[in-house]
Coordinates of N, CA and C and ligand atoms in Angstrom, one line a residue:
M1 N 0.5 -27.3 -13.9 CA 1.0 -25.9 -14.2 C 0.7 -25.0 -13.0
A2 N 1.6 -24.1 -12.7 CA 1.3 -23.2 -11.6 C 0.2 -22.2 -11.8
R3 N -0.6 -22.0 -10.8 CA -1.7 -21.1 -10.9 C -1.2 -19.7 -10.5
S4 N -1.7 -18.7 -11.3 CA -1.2 -17.3 -11.0 C -2.1 -16.6 -10.1
I5 N -1.6 -15.9 -9.1 CA -2.4 -15.0 -8.3 C -1.9 -13.6 -8.4
T6 N -2.9 -12.7 -8.4 CA -2.5 -11.3 -8.7 C -2.8 -10.4 -7.5
V7 N -1.7 -9.7 -7.2 CA -1.8 -8.7 -6.1 C -1.8 -7.3 -6.8
A8 N -2.8 -6.5 -6.7 CA -2.9 -5.2 -7.3 C -2.4 -4.2 -6.2
V9 N -1.4 -3.4 -6.6 CA -0.8 -2.4 -5.6 C -1.1 -1.0 -6.1
L10 N -1.7 -0.2 -5.3 CA -2.0 1.2 -5.6 C -1.1 2.1 -4.9
F11 N -0.5 3.1 -5.7 CA 0.5 4.0 -5.1 C 0.3 5.4 -5.7
S12 N 0.9 6.4 -5.0 CA 0.8 7.8 -5.5 C 2.2 8.5 -5.6
G13 N 3.2 7.9 -5.0 CA 4.5 8.7 -4.9 C 5.7 7.8 -5.3
E14 N 6.6 7.8 -4.4 CA 7.9 7.2 -4.6 C 7.8 5.7 -4.9
G15 N 6.9 5.0 -4.3 CA 6.7 3.6 -4.6 C 7.7 2.7 -4.0
T16 N 8.3 3.1 -2.9 CA 9.4 2.2 -2.3 C 8.7 0.9 -1.8
N17 N 7.5 1.1 -1.2 CA 6.8 -0.1 -0.8 C 6.4 -1.0 -1.9
L18 N 5.9 -0.4 -3.0 CA 5.6 -1.2 -4.2 C 6.8 -2.0 -4.6
E19 N 8.0 -1.3 -4.7 CA 9.2 -2.0 -5.2 C 9.6 -3.1 -4.2
N20 N 9.4 -2.9 -2.9 CA 9.7 -4.0 -1.9 C 8.7 -5.2 -2.2
L21 N 7.5 -4.9 -2.5 CA 6.5 -6.0 -2.7 C 6.9 -6.7 -4.0
I22 N 7.3 -6.0 -5.0 CA 7.7 -6.6 -6.3 C 8.9 -7.6 -6.0
R23 N 9.9 -7.1 -5.2 CA 11.1 -7.9 -5.0 C 10.7 -9.1 -4.2
R24 N 9.8 -9.0 -3.2 CA 9.4 -10.1 -2.4 C 8.6 -11.2 -3.1
F25 N 7.6 -10.6 -4.0 CA 6.6 -11.5 -4.5 C 6.5 -11.8 -6.0
H26 N 6.9 -10.7 -6.8 CA 6.6 -10.8 -8.2 C 7.3 -12.0 -8.9
E27 N 6.5 -12.8 -9.6 CA 7.0 -13.9 -10.3 C 7.7 -14.9 -9.4
K28 N 7.4 -14.9 -8.1 CA 7.9 -15.9 -7.2 C 6.9 -17.0 -7.1
R29 N 7.4 -18.2 -6.9 CA 6.5 -19.4 -6.8 C 6.3 -19.8 -5.3
F30 N 5.1 -20.0 -4.9 CA 4.7 -20.5 -3.6 C 3.9 -21.7 -3.8
G31 N 4.5 -22.9 -3.6 CA 3.9 -24.2 -3.8 C 3.4 -24.2 -5.3
D32 N 2.1 -24.4 -5.5 CA 1.7 -24.5 -6.9 C 1.2 -23.1 -7.4
R33 N 1.5 -22.0 -6.7 CA 1.0 -20.7 -7.2 C 2.2 -19.8 -7.5
V34 N 2.0 -18.9 -8.5 CA 3.0 -17.9 -8.8 C 2.3 -16.5 -8.6
V35 N 3.0 -15.6 -7.9 CA 2.4 -14.3 -7.6 C 2.8 -13.4 -8.7
R36 N 1.8 -12.6 -9.1 CA 2.1 -11.5 -10.1 C 1.6 -10.2 -9.5
I37 N 2.5 -9.2 -9.5 CA 2.1 -7.9 -9.0 C 1.6 -7.0 -10.2
A38 N 0.5 -6.4 -10.0 CA 0.0 -5.4 -11.0 C 0.0 -4.1 -10.2
A39 N 0.1 -3.0 -10.9 CA 0.2 -1.7 -10.2 C -0.7 -0.6 -10.8
L40 N -1.1 0.3 -10.0 CA -2.0 1.4 -10.5 C -1.6 2.6 -9.7
T41 N -1.6 3.8 -10.4 CA -1.3 5.0 -9.7 C -2.3 6.1 -10.2
N42 N -2.5 7.1 -9.3 CA -3.3 8.2 -9.7 C -2.5 9.4 -10.2
R43 N -1.1 9.2 -10.2 CA -0.2 10.3 -10.6 C 0.7 9.9 -11.7
P44 N 0.6 10.6 -12.8 CA 1.5 10.2 -14.0 C 2.9 10.5 -13.7
E45 N 3.2 11.4 -12.7 CA 4.6 11.8 -12.4 C 5.1 10.9 -11.2
A46 N 4.4 10.0 -10.7 CA 4.8 9.2 -9.5 C 6.1 8.5 -9.8
G47 N 7.1 8.6 -8.8 CA 8.4 7.9 -8.9 C 8.2 6.4 -9.0
G48 N 7.2 5.9 -8.5 CA 7.0 4.4 -8.5 C 6.8 3.8 -9.8
I49 N 6.4 4.7 -10.8 CA 6.2 4.1 -12.2 C 7.6 3.6 -12.7
A50 N 8.6 4.4 -12.6 CA 9.9 3.9 -13.1 C 10.4 2.7 -12.3
R51 N 10.2 2.8 -10.9 CA 10.6 1.6 -10.1 C 9.9 0.3 -10.6
A52 N 8.6 0.4 -10.9 CA 7.9 -0.8 -11.4 C 8.4 -1.2 -12.8
E53 N 8.7 -0.3 -13.6 CA 9.1 -0.6 -15.0 C 10.4 -1.3 -15.0
K54 N 11.3 -1.1 -14.0 CA 12.5 -1.8 -13.9 C 12.3 -3.3 -13.9
Y55 N 11.1 -3.7 -13.4 CA 10.8 -5.2 -13.2 C 9.9 -5.6 -14.3
G56 N 9.7 -4.8 -15.3 CA 8.8 -5.1 -16.4 C 7.3 -5.0 -16.1
I57 N 7.0 -4.2 -15.1 CA 5.6 -4.0 -14.7 C 5.2 -2.6 -15.2
K58 N 4.2 -2.4 -16.0 CA 3.8 -1.1 -16.4 C 2.5 -0.7 -15.7
P59 N 2.6 0.2 -14.7 CA 1.5 0.6 -13.9 C 0.4 1.2 -14.8
V60 N -0.9 0.9 -14.4 CA -2.0 1.6 -15.0 C -2.1 3.0 -14.4
I61 N -2.3 4.0 -15.2 CA -2.4 5.4 -14.7 C -3.8 5.9 -14.8
V62 N -4.4 6.3 -13.7 CA -5.7 6.9 -13.7 C -5.5 8.2 -13.0
D63 N -5.4 9.3 -13.7 CA -5.1 10.6 -13.2 C -6.3 11.2 -12.6
H64 N -6.3 11.4 -11.2 CA -7.6 11.9 -10.6 C -8.0 13.3 -11.0
R65 N -7.0 14.1 -11.6 CA -7.3 15.4 -12.0 C -8.1 15.5 -13.3
E66 N -8.3 14.3 -13.9 CA -9.1 14.3 -15.1 C -10.6 14.0 -14.8
F67 N -10.9 13.9 -13.6 CA -12.3 13.5 -13.2 C -12.9 14.6 -12.4
A68 N -14.2 14.9 -12.7 CA -14.9 16.0 -12.1 C -15.2 15.8 -10.7
T69 N -15.5 14.5 -10.3 CA -15.9 14.2 -8.9 C -15.1 13.0 -8.4
R70 N -15.1 12.9 -7.1 CA -14.5 11.7 -6.5 C -15.1 10.4 -7.0
E71 N -16.5 10.5 -7.1 CA -17.2 9.3 -7.5 C -16.8 8.9 -9.0
A72 N -16.6 9.8 -9.8 CA -16.3 9.5 -11.2 C -14.9 8.9 -11.3
F73 N -14.0 9.4 -10.5 CA -12.6 8.8 -10.4 C -12.7 7.4 -9.8
D74 N -13.5 7.2 -8.7 CA -13.6 5.9 -8.1 C -14.2 4.9 -9.0
A75 N -15.2 5.3 -9.8 CA -15.8 4.4 -10.8 C -14.8 3.9 -11.8
E76 N -13.9 4.8 -12.3 CA -12.9 4.3 -13.2 C -11.9 3.4 -12.5
L77 N -11.6 3.8 -11.3 CA -10.6 3.0 -10.5 C -11.2 1.5 -10.3
V78 N -12.4 1.4 -10.0 CA -13.1 0.1 -9.8 C -13.0 -0.7 -11.1
E79 N -13.3 0.0 -12.2 CA -13.3 -0.7 -13.5 C -11.9 -1.2 -13.8
R80 N -10.9 -0.4 -13.6 CA -9.6 -0.8 -14.0 C -9.1 -1.9 -13.1
L81 N -9.5 -1.8 -11.8 CA -9.0 -2.9 -10.8 C -9.7 -4.2 -11.1
E82 N -11.0 -4.1 -11.4 CA -11.8 -5.4 -11.7 C -11.2 -6.0 -12.9
A83 N -10.7 -5.3 -13.9 CA -10.1 -5.8 -15.1 C -8.8 -6.6 -14.8
M84 N -8.2 -6.3 -13.7 CA -7.0 -7.0 -13.3 C -7.3 -8.3 -12.6
Q85 N -8.5 -8.5 -12.2 CA -9.0 -9.7 -11.5 C -8.0 -10.0 -10.3
P86 N -7.9 -9.1 -9.4 CA -6.9 -9.3 -8.3 C -7.4 -10.2 -7.2
D87 N -6.5 -11.0 -6.7 CA -6.8 -11.8 -5.5 C -6.7 -11.0 -4.3
L88 N -5.9 -9.9 -4.3 CA -5.8 -9.0 -3.2 C -5.5 -7.6 -3.7
V89 N -6.1 -6.5 -3.1 CA -5.8 -5.2 -3.5 C -5.1 -4.5 -2.3
V90 N -4.0 -3.9 -2.6 CA -3.1 -3.3 -1.5 C -2.9 -1.9 -1.8
M91 N -3.2 -1.0 -0.8 CA -2.8 0.4 -1.0 C -1.5 0.7 -0.2
A92 N -0.5 1.1 -1.0 CA 0.8 1.3 -0.4 C 1.2 2.7 -0.8
G93 N 0.8 3.7 0.1 CA 1.1 5.1 -0.3 C 0.2 5.6 -1.3
F94 N -1.1 5.2 -1.3 CA -2.1 5.7 -2.3 C -2.8 6.8 -1.5
M95 N -2.6 8.0 -2.0 CA -3.0 9.2 -1.2 C -4.3 9.8 -1.7
R96 N -5.4 8.9 -1.7 CA -6.7 9.4 -2.2 C -7.7 9.0 -1.1
I97 N -8.7 9.9 -0.8 CA -9.8 9.5 0.0 C -10.8 8.8 -0.9
L98 N -11.3 7.6 -0.5 CA -12.2 6.9 -1.3 C -13.6 7.0 -0.9
T99 N -14.5 6.9 -1.9 CA -16.0 7.0 -1.6 C -16.5 5.6 -1.4
P100 N -17.8 5.5 -0.9 CA -18.4 4.2 -0.8 C -18.6 3.5 -2.1
L101 N -18.6 4.3 -3.2 CA -18.6 3.6 -4.5 C -17.5 2.7 -4.7
F102 N -16.3 3.1 -4.2 CA -15.1 2.2 -4.3 C -15.2 1.1 -3.2
T103 N -15.4 1.6 -1.9 CA -15.2 0.6 -0.8 C -16.3 -0.4 -0.8
S104 N -17.5 -0.2 -1.4 CA -18.5 -1.2 -1.5 C -18.2 -2.3 -2.5
R105 N -17.3 -2.0 -3.5 CA -17.1 -2.9 -4.6 C -15.7 -3.6 -4.4
I106 N -14.8 -2.9 -3.8 CA -13.4 -3.5 -3.8 C -13.0 -3.7 -2.3
E107 N -12.5 -4.9 -2.0 CA -12.0 -5.2 -0.7 C -10.5 -4.9 -0.8
A108 N -10.0 -4.1 0.1 CA -8.6 -3.7 0.0 C -8.0 -3.6 1.4
I109 N -6.6 -3.6 1.5 CA -5.9 -3.3 2.7 C -5.1 -2.1 2.5
N110 N -4.8 -1.4 3.5 CA -4.0 -0.2 3.4 C -2.8 -0.2 4.4
L111 N -1.7 0.4 4.0 CA -0.6 0.6 4.9 C -0.6 2.0 5.4
H112 N -0.4 2.2 6.7 CA -0.4 3.6 7.3 C 0.7 3.7 8.2
P113 N 1.5 4.8 8.1 CA 2.7 5.0 9.0 C 2.5 5.5 10.4
S114 N 1.5 5.0 11.1 CA 1.4 5.4 12.5 C 0.7 4.2 13.2
L115 N 0.6 4.3 14.5 CA -0.1 3.4 15.3 C -1.6 3.8 15.3
L116 N -2.4 3.4 14.4 CA -3.8 3.8 14.3 C -4.5 3.3 15.6
P117 N -5.5 3.9 16.1 CA -6.2 5.1 15.5 C -5.5 6.4 15.7
L118 N -4.3 6.5 16.2 CA -3.6 7.8 16.3 C -3.0 8.2 15.0
F119 N -3.1 9.5 14.8 CA -2.4 10.2 13.6 C -2.9 9.6 12.3
K120 N -4.2 9.8 12.0 CA -4.7 9.5 10.7 C -4.3 10.6 9.7
G121 N -4.4 10.3 8.4 CA -4.2 11.3 7.4 C -2.8 11.3 6.8
A122 N -2.5 12.4 6.1 CA -1.3 12.4 5.2 C 0.0 12.8 5.9
R123 N 0.0 13.2 7.2 CA 1.2 13.7 7.9 C 1.5 12.9 9.1
A124 N 1.2 11.6 9.0 CA 1.2 10.7 10.2 C 2.6 10.6 10.8
I125 N 3.7 10.5 10.0 CA 5.0 10.3 10.5 C 5.5 11.5 11.3
E126 N 5.3 12.7 10.7 CA 5.7 13.9 11.4 C 4.9 14.1 12.6
E127 N 3.6 13.9 12.6 CA 2.7 14.1 13.8 C 3.1 13.1 14.9
S128 N 3.4 11.9 14.5 CA 3.9 10.9 15.6 C 5.2 11.4 16.2
F129 N 6.1 11.9 15.3 CA 7.5 12.3 15.8 C 7.4 13.5 16.7
R130 N 6.4 14.4 16.4 CA 6.3 15.6 17.2 C 5.4 15.4 18.4
S131 N 4.8 14.2 18.6 CA 3.7 14.1 19.6 C 4.2 14.0 21.0
G132 N 5.5 13.8 21.2 CA 6.0 13.6 22.6 C 5.9 12.2 23.0
M133 N 5.3 11.3 22.2 CA 5.3 9.8 22.5 C 6.7 9.2 22.4
K134 N 6.9 8.1 23.0 CA 8.2 7.4 22.9 C 8.1 6.3 21.8
V135 N 6.9 6.1 21.3 CA 6.8 5.1 20.2 C 5.9 5.7 19.1
G136 N 6.3 5.4 17.9 CA 5.3 5.5 16.7 C 5.2 4.1 16.2
G137 N 4.8 4.0 14.9 CA 4.7 2.6 14.4 C 4.0 2.6 13.0
V138 N 3.7 1.4 12.6 CA 3.0 1.2 11.3 C 1.8 0.3 11.5
T139 N 0.8 0.5 10.6 CA -0.4 -0.3 10.7 C -0.8 -0.8 9.3
V140 N -1.3 -2.0 9.3 CA -2.0 -2.5 8.1 C -3.5 -2.7 8.5
H141 N -4.4 -2.1 7.7 CA -5.8 -2.2 8.1 C -6.7 -2.4 6.9
R142 N -7.9 -2.9 7.1 CA -8.8 -3.0 6.0 C -9.3 -1.6 5.6
V143 N -9.6 -1.4 4.3 CA -10.0 -0.1 3.8 C -11.6 0.0 3.9
T144 N -12.0 1.1 4.5 CA -13.4 1.4 4.5 C -13.6 2.8 4.0
A145 N -14.8 3.3 4.0 CA -15.0 4.7 3.5 C -14.5 5.7 4.5
E146 N -14.3 5.2 5.8 CA -13.8 6.2 6.8 C -12.2 6.2 6.7
L147 N -11.7 7.4 6.5 CA -10.2 7.5 6.3 C -9.4 6.8 7.4
D148 N -8.6 5.9 7.0 CA -7.7 5.2 7.9 C -8.4 4.6 9.1
G149 N -9.7 4.1 8.8 CA -10.6 3.7 9.9 C -11.0 2.3 9.9
G150 N -10.6 1.4 9.0 CA -11.1 0.0 9.0 C -10.4 -0.9 10.0
D151 N -10.8 -2.1 10.1 CA -10.3 -3.0 11.1 C -8.8 -3.2 10.9
I152 N -8.1 -3.2 12.1 CA -6.6 -3.3 12.1 C -6.3 -4.8 12.0
L153 N -5.4 -5.1 11.0 CA -4.9 -6.4 10.8 C -3.6 -6.7 11.5
A154 N -2.7 -5.7 11.5 CA -1.4 -5.9 12.1 C -0.7 -4.5 12.4
Q155 N 0.1 -4.5 13.5 CA 0.8 -3.3 13.8 C 2.2 -3.6 14.3
R156 N 3.2 -2.7 14.1 CA 4.5 -2.8 14.6 C 4.9 -1.5 15.3
C157 N 5.4 -1.5 16.5 CA 5.9 -0.3 17.1 C 7.3 0.1 16.6
V158 N 7.6 1.4 16.5 CA 8.9 1.9 16.1 C 9.2 2.9 17.2
P159 N 10.3 2.6 18.0 CA 10.6 3.6 19.1 C 11.1 4.9 18.6
I160 N 10.8 6.0 19.3 CA 11.3 7.3 19.0 C 12.4 7.5 20.0
E161 N 13.7 7.5 19.4 CA 14.8 7.5 20.3 C 15.4 8.8 20.6
E162 N 16.1 9.0 21.7 CA 16.9 10.2 22.0 C 17.8 10.5 20.8
G163 N 17.8 11.7 20.3 CA 18.7 12.0 19.2 C 18.1 11.7 17.8
D164 N 16.9 11.1 17.8 CA 16.3 10.9 16.5 C 16.0 12.2 15.8
T165 N 16.1 12.3 14.5 CA 15.6 13.4 13.7 C 14.4 12.8 13.0
L166 N 13.6 13.7 12.4 CA 12.5 13.3 11.7 C 12.9 12.3 10.6
A167 N 14.1 12.6 10.0 CA 14.6 11.7 8.9 C 15.0 10.4 9.4
S168 N 15.6 10.3 10.5 CA 16.1 9.0 11.0 C 14.9 8.2 11.5
F169 N 13.9 8.8 12.1 CA 12.7 8.1 12.5 C 11.9 7.6 11.3
E170 N 11.9 8.4 10.3 CA 11.1 8.1 9.1 C 11.8 6.9 8.4
E171 N 13.1 6.8 8.5 CA 13.8 5.7 7.9 C 13.4 4.4 8.5
R172 N 13.3 4.4 9.9 CA 13.0 3.2 10.6 C 11.5 2.9 10.4
I173 N 10.6 3.9 10.2 CA 9.2 3.6 9.9 C 9.2 2.8 8.6
H174 N 9.9 3.3 7.6 CA 9.9 2.6 6.3 C 10.4 1.2 6.4
A175 N 11.5 1.0 7.2 CA 12.0 -0.3 7.4 C 11.0 -1.2 8.0
A176 N 10.2 -0.7 9.0 CA 9.1 -1.5 9.6 C 8.0 -1.8 8.5
E177 N 7.7 -0.9 7.7 CA 6.7 -1.1 6.6 C 7.2 -2.2 5.7
Y178 N 8.5 -2.2 5.4 CA 9.0 -3.2 4.4 C 8.9 -4.6 5.0
E179 N 8.8 -4.8 6.3 CA 8.6 -6.1 6.9 C 7.1 -6.4 7.1
L180 N 6.4 -5.4 7.6 CA 5.0 -5.7 8.0 C 4.1 -6.0 6.8
L181 N 4.1 -5.1 5.8 CA 3.2 -5.3 4.7 C 3.3 -6.7 4.0
P182 N 4.5 -7.1 3.6 CA 4.7 -8.4 3.0 C 4.2 -9.5 3.9
A183 N 4.4 -9.4 5.2 CA 4.0 -10.4 6.2 C 2.5 -10.5 6.2
V184 N 1.8 -9.4 6.2 CA 0.3 -9.5 6.2 C -0.2 -10.1 4.8
I185 N 0.4 -9.7 3.7 CA 0.0 -10.2 2.4 C 0.2 -11.7 2.4
A186 N 1.4 -12.1 2.8 CA 1.7 -13.6 2.8 C 0.6 -14.3 3.7
D187 N 0.3 -13.7 4.8 CA -0.7 -14.3 5.7 C -2.1 -14.4 5.0
L188 N -2.5 -13.3 4.5 CA -3.9 -13.3 3.9 C -4.0 -14.3 2.7
L189 N -2.9 -14.4 1.9 CA -2.9 -15.3 0.7 C -2.4 -16.7 1.0
H190 N -2.1 -16.9 2.3 CA -1.5 -18.2 2.7 C -0.3 -18.6 1.9
L191 N 0.6 -17.6 1.8 CA 1.9 -17.9 1.1 C 2.9 -18.2 2.1
S192 N 3.2 -19.5 2.3 CA 4.2 -19.8 3.3 C 5.6 -19.5 2.8
P193 N 6.5 -18.9 3.6 CA 7.9 -18.6 3.1 C 8.6 -19.9 2.7
S194 N 8.3 -21.0 3.3 CA 9.0 -22.3 3.0 C 8.6 -22.7 1.6
Q195 N 7.4 -22.2 1.1 CA 7.1 -22.5 -0.3 C 7.8 -21.7 -1.3
G196 N 8.3 -20.5 -0.8 CA 8.8 -19.5 -1.8 C 10.0 -19.9 -2.6
Ligands
GAR201 C1 4.4 5.1 3.2 O1 5.1 5.6 4.4 C2 3.0 4.8 3.6 O2 2.8 4.2 4.8 C3 2.4 6.2 3.5 O3 2.9 6.8 2.4 C4 4.3 6.3 2.2 C5 4.5 5.8 0.8 O4 5.8 5.6 0.5 N1 0.9 6.2 3.4 C6 0.1 7.0 4.0 O5 0.5 8.0 4.6 C7 -1.4 6.8 3.9 N2 -2.1 7.7 4.7 P1 6.3 4.9 -0.8 O6 5.5 5.5 -2.0 O7 7.8 5.1 -0.9 O8 5.9 3.4 -0.7

């Protein structure tokens, strides 16, 4: 019988990366293993909830506004994630700063839309676009308590072209994300495409 492996995906907004991961991996077989995507969000109004539900996945909702401190929110997050028994935890557009309470208990990777260590934080695409640089890019890195600061696992450059608008650049950033994040996940979990 196939062994099931769980990838827990955390998101806060539209969830287009979540949907991309669901399409690539959810209920897909790799050799003797089947991947299951579980999802968690901190925003009950996140667009990604409906995206996940289309595939029969009901995201866990932990609304950060219901917690008095970051630590209290993180403690609940850790508990809900541990209950999922994930083989890998992935942050894809999860817009919360995490405390050591979380990072000491959960090993996770994060997707960030810039060439780190440049342009950390929540406005990375716009800051890259306005920087005067000829390239931006995307990064997947390990999560630590330092915002966007853990070891870099993989990066892709995205050129900033003559005539680009913020919207056209952003579209290519997302296209790069949809390739890079699944590639890193497949690598970390040893999911060879030929087994898919
Ligand atoms: C993605 O571009 C992701 O890289 C970014 O949020 C977007 C989420 O889009 N993350 C960060 O900026 C983290 N600092 P999505 O909800 O459509 O996947």
